[in-house]
Short mmCIF file of C-alpha atoms in Angstrom, two decimals:
data_model
loop_
_atom_site.label_atom_id
_atom_site.label_comp_id
_atom_site.label_asym_id
_atom_site.label_seq_id
_atom_site.Cartn_x
_atom_site.Cartn_y
_atom_site.Cartn_z
CA MET A 1 0.08 -0.06 -0.05
CA GLU A 2 1.33 3.46 -0.98
CA VAL A 3 0.68 6.51 1.30
CA ASN A 4 1.57 9.94 0.34
CA ILE A 5 3.41 12.08 2.90
CA LEU A 6 3.54 15.76 2.95
CA ALA A 7 5.56 17.85 5.49
CA PHE A 8 5.29 21.57 6.18
CA GLY A 9 7.09 24.12 8.15
CA GLN A 10 9.80 23.17 10.61
CA ILE A 11 9.14 19.65 9.73
CA ALA A 12 9.95 19.97 6.00
CA ASP A 13 13.21 21.53 7.38
CA ILE A 14 13.83 18.19 9.16
CA THR A 15 12.74 15.74 6.26
CA ALA A 16 14.46 18.07 3.96
CA LYS A 17 11.46 17.28 1.52
CA ARG A 18 8.04 18.30 1.32
CA GLU A 19 6.14 15.51 -0.55
CA TRP A 20 7.03 11.84 -1.06
CA GLN A 21 5.37 8.27 -0.76
CA ILE A 22 6.04 5.54 1.66
CA HIS A 23 4.65 1.86 1.57
CA ASP A 24 3.92 -0.94 4.01
CA VAL A 25 2.21 1.18 6.63
CA ARG A 26 -1.40 0.27 7.70
CA ASN A 27 -2.11 3.13 10.13
CA THR A 28 -1.02 6.51 11.59
CA ILE A 29 0.81 4.81 14.55
CA GLU A 30 3.01 2.92 12.23
CA ILE A 31 3.58 6.13 10.00
CA ARG A 32 4.88 8.02 13.09
CA LYS A 33 7.12 5.05 14.03
CA LYS A 34 8.52 4.97 10.63
CA LEU A 35 9.16 8.61 10.13
CA GLU A 36 10.53 8.99 13.57
CA GLU A 37 13.30 6.30 12.81
CA GLU A 38 14.10 7.58 9.52
CA PHE A 39 14.09 11.43 11.06
CA PRO A 40 15.06 11.25 14.95
CA LEU A 41 14.67 14.98 15.30
CA LEU A 42 10.90 14.57 15.04
CA ARG A 43 10.67 12.84 18.25
CA SER A 44 11.68 16.39 19.84
CA MET A 45 8.92 18.02 17.82
CA SER A 46 5.51 18.72 18.61
CA TYR A 47 3.36 17.94 15.34
CA MET A 48 0.10 16.96 14.42
CA ILE A 49 -1.30 14.44 11.76
CA ALA A 50 -3.80 15.08 9.04
CA VAL A 51 -5.14 12.14 7.24
CA ASN A 52 -6.93 13.52 3.90
CA LYS A 53 -6.91 16.90 5.35
CA LYS A 54 -8.50 16.13 8.49
CA ILE A 55 -6.47 16.38 11.77
CA ILE A 56 -6.69 13.23 13.78
CA SER A 57 -6.76 12.67 17.48
CA GLU A 58 -6.34 8.88 17.65
CA ASP A 59 -4.80 6.30 15.65
CA VAL A 60 -6.56 6.05 11.99
CA GLN A 61 -6.45 3.14 9.56
CA LEU A 62 -4.79 4.19 6.02
CA GLU A 63 -5.88 3.26 2.60
CA GLU A 64 -4.21 3.18 -0.61
CA HIS A 65 -3.21 6.56 -1.60
CA SER A 66 -4.21 8.37 1.66
CA THR A 67 -2.52 11.68 2.19
CA VAL A 68 -0.78 12.06 5.53
CA ALA A 69 0.32 15.75 6.61
CA LEU A 70 2.66 16.43 9.26
CA LEU A 71 1.75 19.65 10.81
CA PRO A 72 3.87 21.68 13.13
CA PRO A 73 1.86 24.06 15.33
CA PHE A 74 0.28 26.84 13.16
CA SER A 75 1.45 30.30 13.02
CA GLY A 76 -0.48 32.36 10.32
CA GLY A 77 -2.85 34.97 10.95
CA MET B 1 -16.95 17.84 -4.70
CA GLU B 2 -13.31 16.97 -4.11
CA LYS B 3 -12.30 13.46 -3.49
CA THR B 4 -11.61 12.58 0.31
CA SER B 5 -8.72 10.34 -0.21
CA GLY B 6 -5.77 10.40 -2.71
CA GLN B 7 -5.60 13.93 -2.59
CA LYS B 8 -2.33 15.41 -3.97
CA TYR B 9 -0.48 18.46 -2.73
CA GLY B 10 -0.92 21.00 -5.55
CA THR B 11 -4.23 20.45 -7.37
CA GLY B 12 -6.58 22.67 -9.22
CA LEU B 13 -7.77 23.83 -5.93
CA LYS B 14 -4.68 25.73 -5.50
CA GLU B 15 -5.62 28.21 -8.44
CA HIS B 16 -8.97 28.98 -6.77
CA LEU B 17 -7.55 29.41 -3.38
CA HIS B 18 -4.84 32.02 -4.65
CA LYS B 19 -7.84 34.14 -6.12
CA ASN B 20 -10.19 33.89 -3.08
CA VAL B 21 -7.98 33.81 0.30
CA PHE B 22 -4.25 33.72 -0.39
CA VAL B 23 -2.35 36.73 -1.86
CA ASN B 24 1.23 36.42 -3.07
CA GLY B 25 3.25 38.77 -0.76
CA ALA B 26 2.07 41.64 1.25
CA ILE B 27 -1.43 42.99 0.95
CA SER B 28 -1.58 46.49 -0.28
CA SER B 29 -3.71 49.20 0.98
CA VAL B 30 -4.81 49.75 -2.68
CA PHE B 31 -6.35 46.26 -2.47
CA ILE B 32 -7.92 47.14 0.74
CA ALA B 33 -9.42 50.49 -0.57
CA GLU B 34 -10.83 48.71 -3.65
CA SER B 35 -12.61 46.03 -1.48
CA ILE B 36 -13.99 48.76 0.75
CA SER B 37 -15.36 50.82 -2.14
CA LYS B 38 -16.61 47.58 -3.72
CA HIS B 39 -19.38 47.71 -0.87
CA SER B 40 -20.70 50.81 -1.48
CA ALA B 41 -23.07 49.43 -3.90
CA LYS B 42 -24.67 47.04 -0.90
CA LYS B 43 -26.60 49.94 0.69
CA ILE B 44 -28.10 47.58 3.47
CA ILE B 45 -24.67 47.48 5.03
CA GLY B 46 -24.28 49.83 8.05
CA ALA B 47 -20.96 48.68 9.19
CA HIS B 48 -17.78 47.19 8.27
CA SER B 49 -15.23 45.65 10.91
CA ILE B 50 -11.65 45.17 9.48
CA PHE B 51 -8.92 43.41 11.05
CA LEU B 52 -5.40 43.76 9.49
CA GLY B 53 -2.48 41.71 10.63
CA GLN B 54 1.02 43.49 10.19
CA VAL B 55 4.33 41.97 10.47
CA ARG B 56 6.32 43.07 13.40
CA ASN B 57 9.76 43.85 13.55
CA ASP B 58 10.33 41.81 16.99
CA VAL B 59 13.83 41.25 18.45
CA ILE B 60 14.51 37.96 18.99
CA ASN B 61 17.84 37.02 20.91
CA GLY B 62 19.23 40.33 19.48
CA ASN B 63 17.95 39.80 15.87
CA GLU B 64 15.37 41.85 14.35
CA VAL B 65 12.62 40.29 12.27
CA GLN B 66 13.00 41.63 8.53
CA ALA B 67 10.00 39.48 7.17
CA ILE B 68 7.93 36.52 7.66
CA ASP B 69 7.66 34.14 4.85
CA TYR B 70 4.34 32.30 5.02
CA SER B 71 3.50 28.78 3.62
CA THR B 72 0.37 26.64 3.89
CA PHE B 73 -1.25 23.39 3.08
CA GLU B 74 -3.73 24.88 0.61
CA GLU B 75 -6.19 22.43 0.08
CA MET B 76 -6.68 21.85 3.84
CA ALA B 77 -6.45 25.60 4.78
CA GLN B 78 -9.28 26.11 2.07
CA GLU B 79 -11.61 23.59 3.86
CA LYS B 80 -10.91 25.21 7.16
CA PHE B 81 -11.33 28.94 5.82
CA GLN B 82 -14.71 27.68 4.26
CA GLU B 83 -15.84 25.90 7.63
CA ILE B 84 -14.81 29.37 9.40
CA ARG B 85 -16.85 31.31 7.09
CA GLU B 86 -19.92 29.03 7.07
CA ALA B 87 -19.79 29.00 11.12
CA ALA B 88 -19.72 32.67 11.11
CA PHE B 89 -22.54 33.06 8.59
CA LYS B 90 -24.67 30.73 10.87
CA LYS B 91 -23.78 32.53 14.25
CA TYR B 92 -23.89 36.25 13.06
CA SER B 93 -26.05 38.16 10.85
CA LEU B 94 -23.56 39.05 8.30
CA THR B 95 -23.85 40.82 4.85
CA CYS B 96 -20.31 39.86 3.82
CA LEU B 97 -17.16 38.31 4.80
CA HIS B 98 -13.95 38.40 2.82
CA ILE B 99 -10.46 36.98 4.32
CA HIS B 100 -7.15 37.37 2.48
CA HIS B 101 -4.01 35.95 3.94
CA SER B 102 -0.40 36.37 2.62
CA ILE B 103 1.58 33.57 1.08
CA GLY B 104 5.57 34.01 0.82
CA ARG B 105 7.41 36.95 1.87
CA VAL B 106 6.06 39.99 3.83
CA ASN B 107 8.46 42.45 5.00
CA SER B 108 8.05 44.14 8.50
CA GLY B 109 5.76 47.14 8.40
CA GLU B 110 3.42 45.18 5.72
CA ILE B 111 0.03 43.65 6.17
CA ASN B 112 -0.25 39.86 5.84
CA LEU B 113 -3.99 39.21 6.96
CA PHE B 114 -7.14 41.15 5.93
CA VAL B 115 -10.31 40.20 7.60
CA PHE B 116 -13.15 42.07 6.16
CA ILE B 117 -16.93 41.69 7.73
CA SER B 118 -20.00 43.66 6.93
CA SER B 119 -23.29 43.67 8.45
CA VAL B 120 -26.36 45.64 8.82
CA HIS B 121 -25.95 46.45 12.43
CA ARG B 122 -22.29 46.85 13.86
CA ILE B 123 -22.60 44.48 16.78
CA ASP B 124 -22.63 41.40 14.40
CA ALA B 125 -19.68 42.42 12.26
CA MET B 126 -17.40 43.42 15.38
CA GLU B 127 -18.28 40.29 17.48
CA ALA B 128 -17.47 38.15 14.40
CA SER B 129 -14.41 39.70 13.68
CA ALA B 130 -12.65 38.50 17.36
CA GLU B 131 -14.12 35.03 16.80
CA ILE B 132 -12.79 34.75 12.97
CA VAL B 133 -9.31 36.10 13.69
CA GLU B 134 -8.95 33.89 16.52
CA ARG B 135 -10.01 30.56 14.26
CA ILE B 136 -7.79 31.78 11.70
CA LYS B 137 -4.85 31.87 13.85
CA LYS B 138 -5.68 28.47 15.83
CA GLU B 139 -7.03 26.37 13.14
CA VAL B 140 -5.79 27.32 9.64
CA PRO B 141 -2.54 25.30 8.39
CA VAL B 142 -0.36 28.44 7.73
CA TRP B 143 3.27 28.46 8.92
CA GLY B 144 5.34 31.73 9.50
CA LYS B 145 9.17 31.64 9.24
CA GLU B 146 10.74 34.84 10.62
CA ILE B 147 13.55 36.08 8.74
CA PHE B 148 16.42 37.77 10.16
CA GLU B 149 18.98 40.34 8.87
CA ASP B 150 21.45 37.67 7.70
CA GLU B 151 18.73 35.46 6.26
CA ARG B 152 18.96 33.31 9.28
CA TYR B 153 15.40 32.30 10.41
CA GLN B 154 13.55 30.90 13.02
CA TRP B 155 9.68 29.35 12.92
CA LYS B 156 7.14 31.71 14.18
CA ILE B 157 5.35 30.33 17.46
CA ASN B 158 1.84 31.92 17.54
CA SER B 159 1.37 33.29 21.16
CA MET C 1 -6.18 76.29 26.71
CA GLU C 2 -9.51 77.21 25.88
CA LYS C 3 -11.73 79.50 27.95
CA THR C 4 -14.30 77.52 30.02
CA SER C 5 -16.71 80.21 29.64
CA GLY C 6 -18.09 82.77 27.07
CA GLN C 7 -17.42 80.21 24.57
CA LYS C 8 -18.76 81.21 21.14
CA TYR C 9 -19.80 78.73 18.41
CA GLY C 10 -17.31 78.77 15.74
CA THR C 11 -13.86 79.65 17.09
CA GLY C 12 -10.32 78.82 15.97
CA LEU C 13 -11.09 75.31 17.19
CA LYS C 14 -13.24 74.46 14.29
CA GLU C 15 -10.24 74.62 11.80
CA HIS C 16 -8.26 72.15 14.09
CA LEU C 17 -11.18 69.72 14.50
CA HIS C 18 -12.09 69.76 10.63
CA LYS C 19 -8.51 68.40 10.17
CA ASN C 20 -8.41 65.94 13.03
CA VAL C 21 -11.58 64.26 13.24
CA PHE C 22 -14.34 65.85 11.22
CA VAL C 23 -14.10 65.18 7.30
CA ASN C 24 -16.53 67.29 5.13
CA GLY C 25 -18.84 64.68 3.39
CA ALA C 26 -18.07 61.13 2.93
CA ILE C 27 -14.87 59.40 3.98
CA SER C 28 -13.18 57.87 0.84
CA SER C 29 -11.61 54.50 0.52
CA VAL C 30 -8.44 56.34 -0.79
CA PHE C 31 -8.15 58.23 2.47
CA ILE C 32 -8.34 54.78 4.43
CA ALA C 33 -5.91 53.32 2.35
CA GLU C 34 -3.31 56.35 2.90
CA SER C 35 -4.11 56.14 6.73
CA ILE C 36 -3.24 52.45 6.64
CA SER C 37 -0.07 52.66 4.48
CA LYS C 38 1.37 55.81 6.79
CA HIS C 39 1.42 52.81 9.55
CA SER C 40 3.88 50.62 7.73
CA ALA C 41 6.59 52.75 9.22
CA LYS C 42 5.63 51.78 12.76
CA LYS C 43 6.89 48.41 12.72
CA ILE C 44 6.09 47.47 16.28
CA ILE C 45 2.46 47.35 15.37
CA GLY C 46 0.98 43.76 14.74
CA ALA C 47 -2.60 44.72 14.39
CA HIS C 48 -5.01 47.24 13.04
CA SER C 49 -8.86 47.08 14.03
CA ILE C 50 -10.73 49.39 11.81
CA PHE C 51 -14.52 50.35 12.22
CA LEU C 52 -16.33 52.00 9.06
CA GLY C 53 -19.81 53.18 9.57
CA GLN C 54 -21.72 53.14 6.29
CA VAL C 55 -24.91 55.02 5.57
CA ARG C 56 -27.84 52.66 4.81
CA ASN C 57 -30.54 53.11 2.49
CA ASP C 58 -33.11 52.18 5.13
CA VAL C 59 -36.87 52.46 4.13
CA ILE C 60 -39.04 54.33 6.60
CA ASN C 61 -42.87 54.53 6.07
CA GLY C 62 -42.23 53.54 2.70
CA ASN C 63 -39.43 56.26 1.94
CA GLU C 64 -35.95 55.54 1.18
CA VAL C 65 -33.07 57.13 2.92
CA GLN C 66 -31.00 58.87 0.25
CA ALA C 67 -28.41 60.43 2.48
CA ILE C 68 -27.53 61.55 6.11
CA ASP C 69 -26.67 65.33 6.73
CA TYR C 70 -24.52 65.27 9.88
CA SER C 71 -24.05 68.36 12.09
CA THR C 72 -22.09 68.70 15.20
CA PHE C 73 -21.40 71.07 18.13
CA GLU C 74 -17.90 71.00 17.42
CA GLU C 75 -16.09 72.51 20.38
CA MET C 76 -18.04 69.89 22.72
CA ALA C 77 -17.45 67.02 20.31
CA GLN C 78 -13.66 67.81 20.09
CA GLU C 79 -13.49 67.61 23.98
CA LYS C 80 -15.62 64.39 24.10
CA PHE C 81 -13.20 62.87 21.46
CA GLN C 82 -10.10 63.76 23.38
CA GLU C 83 -11.78 62.25 26.38
CA ILE C 84 -12.50 59.07 24.33
CA ARG C 85 -9.12 58.70 23.04
CA GLU C 86 -7.42 59.35 26.66
CA ALA C 87 -9.57 56.92 28.13
CA ALA C 88 -8.79 54.43 25.50
CA PHE C 89 -5.02 54.89 25.69
CA LYS C 90 -5.31 54.41 29.64
CA LYS C 91 -7.19 51.34 29.50
CA TYR C 92 -5.73 49.51 26.33
CA SER C 93 -2.16 49.06 25.23
CA LEU C 94 -2.69 51.05 21.84
CA THR C 95 -0.06 52.17 19.56
CA CYS C 96 -2.27 54.72 17.62
CA LEU C 97 -5.88 55.68 17.46
CA HIS C 98 -7.37 57.91 14.73
CA ILE C 99 -11.16 58.78 14.62
CA HIS C 100 -12.66 60.27 11.53
CA HIS C 101 -16.46 61.52 11.42
CA SER C 102 -18.24 62.87 8.37
CA ILE C 103 -20.00 66.50 8.59
CA GLY C 104 -22.44 67.22 5.83
CA ARG C 105 -24.01 65.27 3.40
CA VAL C 106 -23.05 61.51 3.16
CA ASN C 107 -24.87 59.35 0.47
CA SER C 108 -26.32 55.87 1.22
CA GLY C 109 -23.38 53.23 0.51
CA GLU C 110 -20.90 55.86 1.57
CA ILE C 111 -18.62 55.76 4.49
CA ASN C 112 -19.38 58.26 7.56
CA LEU C 113 -17.27 57.08 10.64
CA PHE C 114 -13.63 55.72 10.35
CA VAL C 115 -11.88 54.26 13.54
CA PHE C 116 -8.56 53.03 13.33
CA ILE C 117 -6.79 51.44 16.18
CA SER C 118 -3.15 49.88 16.02
CA SER C 119 -1.66 47.92 18.82
CA VAL C 120 1.24 45.50 19.41
CA HIS C 121 -1.14 42.58 20.12
CA ARG C 122 -4.48 42.29 18.52
CA ILE C 123 -6.68 41.83 21.51
CA ASP C 124 -5.83 45.42 22.67
CA ALA C 125 -6.86 46.97 19.24
CA MET C 126 -10.20 44.66 18.84
CA GLU C 127 -11.37 45.21 22.51
CA ALA C 128 -10.78 49.03 22.05
CA SER C 129 -12.67 49.12 19.07
CA ALA C 130 -16.03 48.21 20.21
CA GLU C 131 -15.88 50.36 23.24
CA ILE C 132 -14.87 53.38 21.18
CA VAL C 133 -17.46 52.97 18.73
CA GLU C 134 -20.00 52.66 21.48
CA ARG C 135 -18.91 55.93 23.14
CA ILE C 136 -18.95 57.73 19.80
CA LYS C 137 -22.36 56.78 19.30
CA LYS C 138 -23.60 57.56 22.81
CA GLU C 139 -21.53 60.75 23.92
CA VAL C 140 -20.49 62.67 21.06
CA PRO C 141 -22.59 65.74 19.95
CA VAL C 142 -23.25 64.71 16.43
CA TRP C 143 -26.85 64.53 14.82
CA GLY C 144 -27.80 62.97 11.52
CA LYS C 145 -30.72 64.06 9.43
CA GLU C 146 -31.96 61.39 7.24
CA ILE C 147 -32.69 62.68 3.78
CA PHE C 148 -35.34 60.88 1.51
CA GLU C 149 -36.16 61.07 -2.24
CA ASP C 150 -38.19 64.23 -2.21
CA GLU C 151 -35.59 66.20 0.10
CA ARG C 152 -38.15 65.50 2.98
CA TYR C 153 -36.27 64.50 6.01
CA GLN C 154 -36.23 63.15 9.55
CA TRP C 155 -33.75 63.24 12.44
CA LYS C 156 -32.07 59.99 12.87
CA ILE C 157 -32.50 58.15 16.18
CA ASN C 158 -29.71 55.94 17.11
CA SER C 159 -30.72 52.52 18.19
CA MET D 1 -26.48 89.18 32.50
CA GLU D 2 -26.42 87.98 28.98
CA VAL D 3 -26.15 84.27 28.07
CA ASN D 4 -25.37 82.51 24.70
CA ILE D 5 -27.95 80.04 23.61
CA LEU D 6 -26.88 77.49 20.73
CA ALA D 7 -29.48 74.75 19.33
CA PHE D 8 -28.62 71.82 17.42
CA GLY D 9 -30.41 69.15 15.32
CA GLN D 10 -34.25 69.00 15.80
CA ILE D 11 -34.19 71.65 18.25
CA ALA D 12 -32.54 74.04 15.75
CA ASP D 13 -35.59 73.40 13.34
CA ILE D 14 -38.08 74.23 16.25
CA THR D 15 -36.17 77.59 17.19
CA ALA D 16 -35.57 78.35 13.71
CA LYS D 17 -32.06 79.83 14.84
CA ARG D 18 -28.87 78.13 15.93
CA GLU D 19 -27.20 80.97 17.89
CA TRP D 20 -28.57 83.69 19.84
CA GLN D 21 -28.25 85.76 23.20
CA ILE D 22 -31.08 85.85 26.15
CA HIS D 23 -30.97 88.07 29.08
CA ASP D 24 -32.07 88.01 32.74
CA VAL D 25 -31.86 84.35 33.39
CA ARG D 26 -29.84 83.39 36.54
CA ASN D 27 -30.02 79.49 36.19
CA THR D 28 -30.73 76.54 33.70
CA ILE D 29 -34.36 76.14 35.27
CA GLU D 30 -35.02 79.62 34.34
CA ILE D 31 -33.52 79.16 30.53
CA ARG D 32 -35.57 76.24 30.04
CA LYS D 33 -38.97 77.86 31.31
CA LYS D 34 -38.17 81.09 29.25
CA LEU D 35 -37.29 79.00 26.13
CA GLU D 36 -40.37 76.63 26.52
CA GLU D 37 -42.53 79.60 26.76
CA GLU D 38 -40.94 80.93 23.42
CA PHE D 39 -41.08 77.76 21.81
CA PRO D 40 -43.88 75.40 23.26
CA LEU D 41 -42.79 72.50 20.90
CA LEU D 42 -39.63 72.01 23.08
CA ARG D 43 -42.20 70.80 25.71
CA SER D 44 -42.64 67.53 23.81
CA MET D 45 -39.06 67.19 23.00
CA SER D 46 -36.51 65.24 24.89
CA TYR D 47 -33.29 67.19 25.05
CA MET D 48 -30.12 67.79 27.35
CA ILE D 49 -28.41 70.98 28.28
CA ALA D 50 -24.84 71.61 28.24
CA VAL D 51 -23.41 74.53 30.17
CA ASN D 52 -20.21 75.59 28.59
CA LYS D 53 -19.87 72.26 27.02
CA LYS D 54 -20.55 70.07 29.99
CA ILE D 55 -23.79 68.37 30.29
CA ILE D 56 -25.69 69.22 33.38
CA SER D 57 -27.95 66.65 35.44
CA GLU D 58 -29.10 69.36 37.81
CA ASP D 59 -29.77 73.10 37.84
CA VAL D 60 -26.69 75.21 37.30
CA GLN D 61 -26.00 78.88 37.97
CA LEU D 62 -24.94 80.83 35.00
CA GLU D 63 -22.36 83.45 34.59
CA GLU D 64 -22.26 86.38 32.26
CA HIS D 65 -21.55 85.16 28.92
CA SER D 66 -21.99 81.39 29.69
CA THR D 67 -22.91 79.28 26.83
CA VAL D 68 -25.81 77.08 27.02
CA ALA D 69 -26.45 74.34 24.46
CA LEU D 70 -29.67 72.55 23.70
CA LEU D 71 -28.86 69.02 22.68
CA PRO D 72 -31.31 66.61 21.27
CA PRO D 73 -30.25 62.87 21.41
CA PHE D 74 -27.17 62.33 19.59
CA SER D 75 -27.32 60.23 16.35
CA GLY D 76 -23.72 60.13 15.02
CA GLY D 77 -21.32 57.34 14.44
#
């Protein structure tokens, strides 16, 4: 299964890319784990996850081509 | 309607958004004036409440902010702006509501947010204004990167 | 300072007032834009809250309001505006406060009141705005004459 | 003793003049009485009185050249 990852703000500085795909993840817990293995700095960051543009507050199952966005605290306005 | 899954970053929505909410760079006073004068044809309006966010030259650890570079997750921001609009029209008796936010670099002293609310009676526009600005700051996925003199930067934290 | 007795209607103060608060006829969007852009030099400002009053084409007993003709007791209004300004600066942490009110004829759809408040943090400008507009309506000696199509009129009553 | 009278808004419509002098009044009660004799319509009007630009809530003694303003309800803003 392929999932799209989007990174924004300070998170994109850490990942050094804004958009990519990852495979073989079934849910957001697995995503978080996989990303924090690849980018250990994420472990010290506060960030939210949005699946298909909805911010999640608990683990969510992913579907093929789900879009998972990594959102540091907002600072617009 | 848009698809709820498989949404790619950077779709046709982007175009739409850039026209309606996001503005490249600073929001000019001429743009604000044009928005105001367009409303003179709506003669039932009795009050306009306008909020403008201006980039401050805060000094952080001895470095002065020269500009803020704003970025967004546009498709999600679009949905959130729409949700904020709908809630405002439901809760308050409003005639018009326009929101514009900068994307990209805005120098200190320049305007990066323009919230323009019109109503028959002033109380509606004024009360809606505080709530809408609060929601934009808290709920819309926009990030500000504070740029210092030597092009060093830090990510802004909303207080 | 001015004399406290024997004050005649129509002194030198009139000039001063016309410059600072009262505007002859409608307040133009160009004037508003210029006021906004002047503040880009004040880089400690983070928020502007603007209130605009627009003349409504209310229909009263079948007659549509074409315009409102505003008159004032200028010397007293000047003192009252000054009192409102001072109270606002005392109560809220404001950077700037500008008030402009029309005198004379303002057609429906045009702007007759422009309250422009700036502060470092948005909460000050926004809270001050509601209070200042309320005080202007309640405490400043200005009268609006609603002009109908056939040049009949009635004196406006603030609700 | 001479006192200046200023009339505004709907009051000036009734008095048909905006500025004039009256004599032989010592306080605001006498002013009110004198004006309402001259302009009976004033009796049906709600209006405030300002002496030297200060709105009064009770009777005030006048001085030579005091300015007494007749203020119908405000409707600016």
